[in-house]
Amino acid sequence: VKGRSPGKSTSRSSLPSRLLVQCAHAFMKEFPILDAGCGVGRNALALAHSGFNVVCADRDQHRLGKLIESARPNERCGKLLPVCANLGAATWPFGSGCFSAVVCVHYLDLAVLPAIHASLVPDGCLYIETVGGQGQNYLELPSAGQVRELLLPRFQLKFYEERPVGPLKYGRRAVKLLAEKPK
Ligand SMILES: C[S@@+](CC[C@H](N)C(=O)[O-])C[C@H]1O[C@@H](n2cnc3c(N)ncnc32)[C@H](O)[C@@H]1O
C-alpha cells in the first residue's frame, strides 16, 4: 500500500492515532491485525506501512471502497484485507486465535469483547481508543471503570487511561488502553 499522494495536504482527521502507532511496536507480525470499524482506513494504512497485514473490517462498504482506493501495492508494506461485516456479538465473523492484535479506534461495542478475546492469539494485544467526547458523543462512551472491569478477568492491562468527558452527572469516560491476552 502507498499513503497519500505527495503534495496533497493531510488533514488532522486523516492522520493515524499517534498512540496506536507507538503501541504497534508491541504487536507481533506472525498473524494479521484486525482494524475493527476501520472506516476509510487512516490507522489500517499506517499499520500496513509498518509492515503488518491488516484485516480491515467495517459494515460500511463505501468507506471500505475509499480505503482500497487510497491503497497502492508496495513490496515493503503489509497487505490490506477488506471485510464488509457487522461486528456484533451475534454476528462476529472471525474464528479463534487468528489475530496478533485487534484495534478499535473510535469504534467501541463492549458486547464484542469476548469475541475479540477469542480471536486473539495468546500474547495478542487489544488496543482501544474511544472517541474524545466532542459534542453529544459522550453519550456513547462508557462509564467510569466500566471498560477496566470488563477487561480484567481476561486481559492484562499494559496501559489504561480514562478521562472524564461531558456533563459530570453522566459519569462518562474517554478511554485509551493497551491490553494483552495472557498465554
Ligand atoms: C468514527 S468511525 C472510525 C473509523 C476509524 N476506526 C478511524 O479511527 O478513523 C467508526 C467506524 O465504525 C464502523 N462501525 C460502527 N459500528 C460497526 C459495526 N457494528 N460493525 C462494523 N463496523 C462498524 C462505522 O461504519 C465507521 O466506519
mmCIF file of C-alpha atoms and ligand atoms in Angstrom:
data_model
loop_
_atom_site.group_PDB
_atom_site.id
_atom_site.type_symbol
_atom_site.label_atom_id
_atom_site.label_comp_id
_atom_site.label_asym_id
_atom_site.label_seq_id
_atom_site.Cartn_x
_atom_site.Cartn_y
_atom_site.Cartn_z
ATOM 1 C CA VAL A 1 0.000 0.000 0.000
ATOM 2 C CA LYS A 2 1.045 3.579 -0.501
ATOM 3 C CA GLY A 3 -0.083 6.567 1.592
ATOM 4 C CA ARG A 4 -1.437 9.803 0.227
ATOM 5 C CA SER A 5 -0.015 11.241 -2.953
ATOM 6 C CA PRO A 6 2.804 13.764 -2.476
ATOM 7 C CA GLY A 7 1.720 17.363 -2.466
ATOM 8 C CA LYS A 8 -1.759 16.644 -1.102
ATOM 9 C CA SER A 9 -2.378 18.235 2.268
ATOM 10 C CA THR A 10 -3.137 15.860 5.124
ATOM 11 C CA SER A 11 -5.994 16.860 7.397
ATOM 12 C CA ARG A 12 -5.695 16.125 11.117
ATOM 13 C CA SER A 13 -8.567 13.636 10.925
ATOM 14 C CA SER A 14 -6.838 11.582 8.218
ATOM 15 C CA LEU A 15 -3.711 11.109 10.319
ATOM 16 C CA PRO A 16 -3.457 7.815 12.225
ATOM 17 C CA SER A 17 -3.749 7.725 16.003
ATOM 18 C CA ARG A 18 -0.326 8.667 17.358
ATOM 19 C CA LEU A 19 -0.694 6.479 20.433
ATOM 20 C CA LEU A 20 -1.717 3.496 18.299
ATOM 21 C CA VAL A 21 1.374 3.920 16.121
ATOM 22 C CA GLN A 22 3.520 3.862 19.289
ATOM 23 C CA CYS A 23 1.712 0.841 20.734
ATOM 24 C CA ALA A 24 2.039 -1.072 17.448
ATOM 25 C CA HIS A 25 5.697 -1.741 18.323
ATOM 26 C CA ALA A 26 4.313 -4.312 20.767
ATOM 27 C CA PHE A 27 2.297 -6.128 18.061
ATOM 28 C CA MET A 28 3.570 -9.390 16.574
ATOM 29 C CA LYS A 29 3.826 -9.746 12.809
ATOM 30 C CA GLU A 30 3.155 -13.513 12.637
ATOM 31 C CA PHE A 31 -0.625 -13.032 12.395
ATOM 32 C CA PRO A 32 -2.693 -10.211 10.896
ATOM 33 C CA ILE A 33 -4.078 -7.292 12.853
ATOM 34 C CA LEU A 34 -7.818 -6.627 12.864
ATOM 35 C CA ASP A 35 -8.772 -2.961 12.491
ATOM 36 C CA ALA A 36 -12.359 -3.206 13.763
ATOM 37 C CA GLY A 37 -14.577 -0.380 12.447
ATOM 38 C CA CYS A 38 -11.704 0.746 10.223
ATOM 39 C CA GLY A 39 -13.654 3.456 8.352
ATOM 40 C CA VAL A 40 -11.625 4.844 5.449
ATOM 41 C CA GLY A 41 -8.511 3.306 6.968
ATOM 42 C CA ARG A 42 -6.231 6.000 8.399
ATOM 43 C CA ASN A 43 -4.998 3.503 11.019
ATOM 44 C CA ALA A 44 -5.056 0.410 8.792
ATOM 45 C CA LEU A 45 -2.912 2.210 6.195
ATOM 46 C CA ALA A 46 -0.387 3.303 8.828
ATOM 47 C CA LEU A 47 -0.169 -0.240 10.219
ATOM 48 C CA ALA A 48 0.289 -1.695 6.732
ATOM 49 C CA HIS A 49 3.072 0.855 6.155
ATOM 50 C CA SER A 50 4.776 -0.566 9.225
ATOM 51 C CA GLY A 51 4.709 -3.999 7.619
ATOM 52 C CA PHE A 52 1.637 -5.522 9.268
ATOM 53 C CA ASN A 53 -1.002 -7.428 7.342
ATOM 54 C CA VAL A 54 -4.282 -5.788 8.308
ATOM 55 C CA VAL A 55 -7.821 -7.151 8.120
ATOM 56 C CA CYS A 56 -9.898 -4.007 7.676
ATOM 57 C CA ALA A 57 -13.451 -4.638 8.863
ATOM 58 C CA ASP A 58 -16.335 -2.222 8.592
ATOM 59 C CA ARG A 59 -20.044 -2.521 7.900
ATOM 60 C CA ASP A 60 -19.871 0.462 5.555
ATOM 61 C CA GLN A 61 -18.987 -0.763 2.068
ATOM 62 C CA HIS A 62 -18.490 2.794 0.819
ATOM 63 C CA ARG A 63 -15.800 3.547 3.422
ATOM 64 C CA LEU A 64 -14.055 0.256 2.671
ATOM 65 C CA GLY A 65 -14.098 1.211 -1.022
ATOM 66 C CA LYS A 66 -12.381 4.525 -0.202
ATOM 67 C CA LEU A 67 -9.765 2.702 1.861
ATOM 68 C CA ILE A 68 -8.959 0.383 -1.048
ATOM 69 C CA GLU A 69 -8.844 3.331 -3.488
ATOM 70 C CA SER A 70 -6.214 5.074 -1.379
ATOM 71 C CA ALA A 71 -4.021 1.960 -1.065
ATOM 72 C CA ARG A 72 -1.328 1.018 -3.589
ATOM 73 C CA PRO A 73 0.716 -2.199 -3.570
ATOM 74 C CA ASN A 74 4.277 -1.791 -2.338
ATOM 75 C CA GLU A 75 6.570 -4.704 -1.540
ATOM 76 C CA ARG A 76 7.742 -3.240 1.805
ATOM 77 C CA CYS A 77 4.221 -2.856 3.172
ATOM 78 C CA GLY A 78 1.785 -5.348 4.602
ATOM 79 C CA LYS A 79 -1.429 -6.445 2.901
ATOM 80 C CA LEU A 80 -4.825 -4.821 3.425
ATOM 81 C CA LEU A 81 -7.634 -7.366 3.557
ATOM 82 C CA PRO A 82 -11.069 -5.668 3.497
ATOM 83 C CA VAL A 83 -14.049 -7.392 5.118
ATOM 84 C CA CYS A 84 -17.518 -5.867 4.991
ATOM 85 C CA ALA A 85 -19.316 -7.148 8.085
ATOM 86 C CA ASN A 86 -21.433 -6.117 11.023
ATOM 87 C CA LEU A 87 -19.173 -6.650 14.027
ATOM 88 C CA GLY A 88 -21.801 -7.565 16.596
ATOM 89 C CA ALA A 89 -21.605 -10.158 19.373
ATOM 90 C CA ALA A 90 -24.004 -12.403 17.453
ATOM 91 C CA THR A 91 -22.524 -11.669 14.032
ATOM 92 C CA TRP A 92 -18.765 -11.748 14.782
ATOM 93 C CA PRO A 93 -17.337 -13.217 11.575
ATOM 94 C CA PHE A 94 -13.846 -14.258 12.732
ATOM 95 C CA GLY A 95 -12.599 -17.510 14.186
ATOM 96 C CA SER A 96 -10.498 -18.065 17.262
ATOM 97 C CA GLY A 97 -6.761 -17.389 17.579
ATOM 98 C CA CYS A 98 -6.315 -15.591 14.259
ATOM 99 C CA PHE A 99 -5.154 -12.026 15.108
ATOM 100 C CA SER A 100 -1.984 -10.807 16.766
ATOM 101 C CA ALA A 101 -3.776 -7.571 17.661
ATOM 102 C CA VAL A 102 -7.254 -6.063 17.478
ATOM 103 C CA VAL A 103 -7.551 -2.321 17.136
ATOM 104 C CA CYS A 104 -10.759 -0.416 17.961
ATOM 105 C CA VAL A 105 -10.293 3.296 17.360
ATOM 106 C CA HIS A 106 -13.401 5.463 17.583
ATOM 107 C CA TYR A 107 -15.466 2.283 17.412
ATOM 108 C CA LEU A 108 -16.493 0.550 20.613
ATOM 109 C CA ASP A 109 -19.030 -2.180 21.270
ATOM 110 C CA LEU A 110 -18.387 -3.643 24.713
ATOM 111 C CA ALA A 111 -20.529 -6.667 23.848
ATOM 112 C CA VAL A 112 -17.895 -7.898 21.376
ATOM 113 C CA LEU A 113 -15.036 -8.035 23.929
ATOM 114 C CA PRO A 114 -15.442 -11.827 24.477
ATOM 115 C CA ALA A 115 -15.349 -12.397 20.693
ATOM 116 C CA ILE A 116 -12.265 -10.176 20.374
ATOM 117 C CA HIS A 117 -10.582 -12.120 23.176
ATOM 118 C CA ALA A 118 -11.330 -15.422 21.421
ATOM 119 C CA SER A 119 -9.991 -14.144 18.084
ATOM 120 C CA LEU A 120 -6.663 -13.053 19.552
ATOM 121 C CA VAL A 121 -3.687 -15.392 19.698
ATOM 122 C CA PRO A 122 -2.066 -15.875 23.138
ATOM 123 C CA ASP A 123 0.058 -12.770 23.893
ATOM 124 C CA GLY A 124 -2.082 -10.878 21.371
ATOM 125 C CA CYS A 125 -2.870 -7.205 22.020
ATOM 126 C CA LEU A 126 -6.085 -5.232 22.213
ATOM 127 C CA TYR A 127 -5.843 -1.501 21.577
ATOM 128 C CA ILE A 128 -8.895 0.656 22.303
ATOM 129 C CA GLU A 129 -9.220 4.393 21.821
ATOM 130 C CA THR A 130 -12.719 5.785 22.186
ATOM 131 C CA VAL A 131 -13.992 8.997 20.676
ATOM 132 C CA GLY A 132 -12.949 12.037 22.642
ATOM 133 C CA GLY A 133 -16.376 13.166 23.800
ATOM 134 C CA GLN A 134 -16.874 16.141 21.488
ATOM 135 C CA GLY A 135 -20.446 17.455 21.066
ATOM 136 C CA GLN A 136 -23.012 14.879 22.193
ATOM 137 C CA ASN A 137 -20.834 11.854 21.597
ATOM 138 C CA TYR A 138 -20.037 11.461 25.312
ATOM 139 C CA LEU A 139 -23.386 9.643 25.395
ATOM 140 C CA GLU A 140 -21.894 6.680 23.540
ATOM 141 C CA LEU A 141 -18.928 6.452 25.930
ATOM 142 C CA PRO A 142 -18.517 4.007 28.825
ATOM 143 C CA SER A 143 -18.931 4.884 32.472
ATOM 144 C CA ALA A 144 -16.029 5.266 34.923
ATOM 145 C CA GLY A 145 -14.189 1.975 35.375
ATOM 146 C CA GLN A 146 -16.574 0.050 33.117
ATOM 147 C CA VAL A 147 -14.050 -0.992 30.473
ATOM 148 C CA ARG A 148 -11.378 -1.873 33.046
ATOM 149 C CA GLU A 149 -13.864 -4.091 34.899
ATOM 150 C CA LEU A 150 -14.890 -5.891 31.720
ATOM 151 C CA LEU A 151 -11.299 -6.479 30.614
ATOM 152 C CA LEU A 152 -9.646 -7.513 33.853
ATOM 153 C CA PRO A 153 -10.837 -11.111 34.052
ATOM 154 C CA ARG A 154 -9.472 -11.861 30.576
ATOM 155 C CA PHE A 155 -6.713 -9.361 29.830
ATOM 156 C CA GLN A 156 -3.582 -7.910 31.389
ATOM 157 C CA LEU A 157 -3.643 -4.125 31.156
ATOM 158 C CA LYS A 158 -0.409 -2.643 29.801
ATOM 159 C CA PHE A 159 -1.682 0.916 29.613
ATOM 160 C CA TYR A 160 -5.024 2.371 30.724
ATOM 161 C CA GLU A 161 -6.155 5.983 30.697
ATOM 162 C CA GLU A 162 -9.617 7.349 31.433
ATOM 163 C CA ARG A 163 -10.626 10.968 31.015
ATOM 164 C CA PRO A 164 -13.948 12.445 32.217
ATOM 165 C CA VAL A 165 -15.979 13.874 29.327
ATOM 166 C CA GLY A 166 -19.378 15.521 29.015
ATOM 167 C CA PRO A 167 -21.528 16.728 31.916
ATOM 168 C CA LEU A 168 -20.270 15.286 35.229
ATOM 169 C CA LYS A 169 -23.668 13.796 36.121
ATOM 170 C CA TYR A 170 -23.381 11.290 33.239
ATOM 171 C CA GLY A 171 -20.051 9.954 34.540
ATOM 172 C CA ARG A 172 -18.775 9.143 31.045
ATOM 173 C CA ARG A 173 -15.129 8.471 30.252
ATOM 174 C CA ALA A 174 -12.999 8.650 27.126
ATOM 175 C CA VAL A 175 -10.672 5.658 27.288
ATOM 176 C CA LYS A 176 -7.333 4.733 25.737
ATOM 177 C CA LEU A 177 -5.827 1.367 26.555
ATOM 178 C CA LEU A 178 -3.474 -1.373 25.538
ATOM 179 C CA ALA A 179 -4.198 -4.836 26.920
ATOM 180 C CA GLU A 180 -2.673 -8.257 26.378
ATOM 181 C CA LYS A 181 -4.298 -11.681 26.274
ATOM 182 C CA PRO A 182 -2.218 -13.838 28.616
ATOM 183 C CA LYS A 183 -0.921 -17.222 27.387
HETATM 184 C C1 LIG B 1 -15.964 7.057 13.721
HETATM 185 S S1 LIG B 1 -15.566 5.838 12.530
HETATM 186 C C2 LIG B 1 -13.879 5.441 12.967
HETATM 187 C C3 LIG B 1 -13.108 4.882 11.813
HETATM 188 C C4 LIG B 1 -11.658 4.513 12.119
HETATM 189 N N1 LIG B 1 -11.543 3.498 13.140
HETATM 190 C C5 LIG B 1 -10.860 5.734 12.498
HETATM 191 O O1 LIG B 1 -10.398 5.819 13.649
HETATM 192 O O2 LIG B 1 -10.695 6.617 11.648
HETATM 193 C C6 LIG B 1 -16.453 4.410 13.126
HETATM 194 C C7 LIG B 1 -16.498 3.294 12.097
HETATM 195 O O3 LIG B 1 -17.008 2.125 12.721
HETATM 196 C C8 LIG B 1 -17.890 1.490 11.819
HETATM 197 N N2 LIG B 1 -18.820 0.671 12.602
HETATM 198 C C9 LIG B 1 -19.643 1.092 13.600
HETATM 199 N N3 LIG B 1 -20.349 0.048 14.074
HETATM 200 C C10 LIG B 1 -19.958 -1.039 13.369
HETATM 201 C C11 LIG B 1 -20.337 -2.410 13.390
HETATM 202 N N4 LIG B 1 -21.270 -2.875 14.232
HETATM 203 N N5 LIG B 1 -19.737 -3.260 12.521
HETATM 204 C C12 LIG B 1 -18.795 -2.811 11.663
HETATM 205 N N6 LIG B 1 -18.398 -1.529 11.590
HETATM 206 C C13 LIG B 1 -18.980 -0.645 12.428
HETATM 207 C C14 LIG B 1 -18.560 2.627 11.067
HETATM 208 O O4 LIG B 1 -19.089 2.202 9.835
HETATM 209 C C15 LIG B 1 -17.405 3.618 10.916
HETATM 210 O O5 LIG B 1 -16.727 3.410 9.708
#
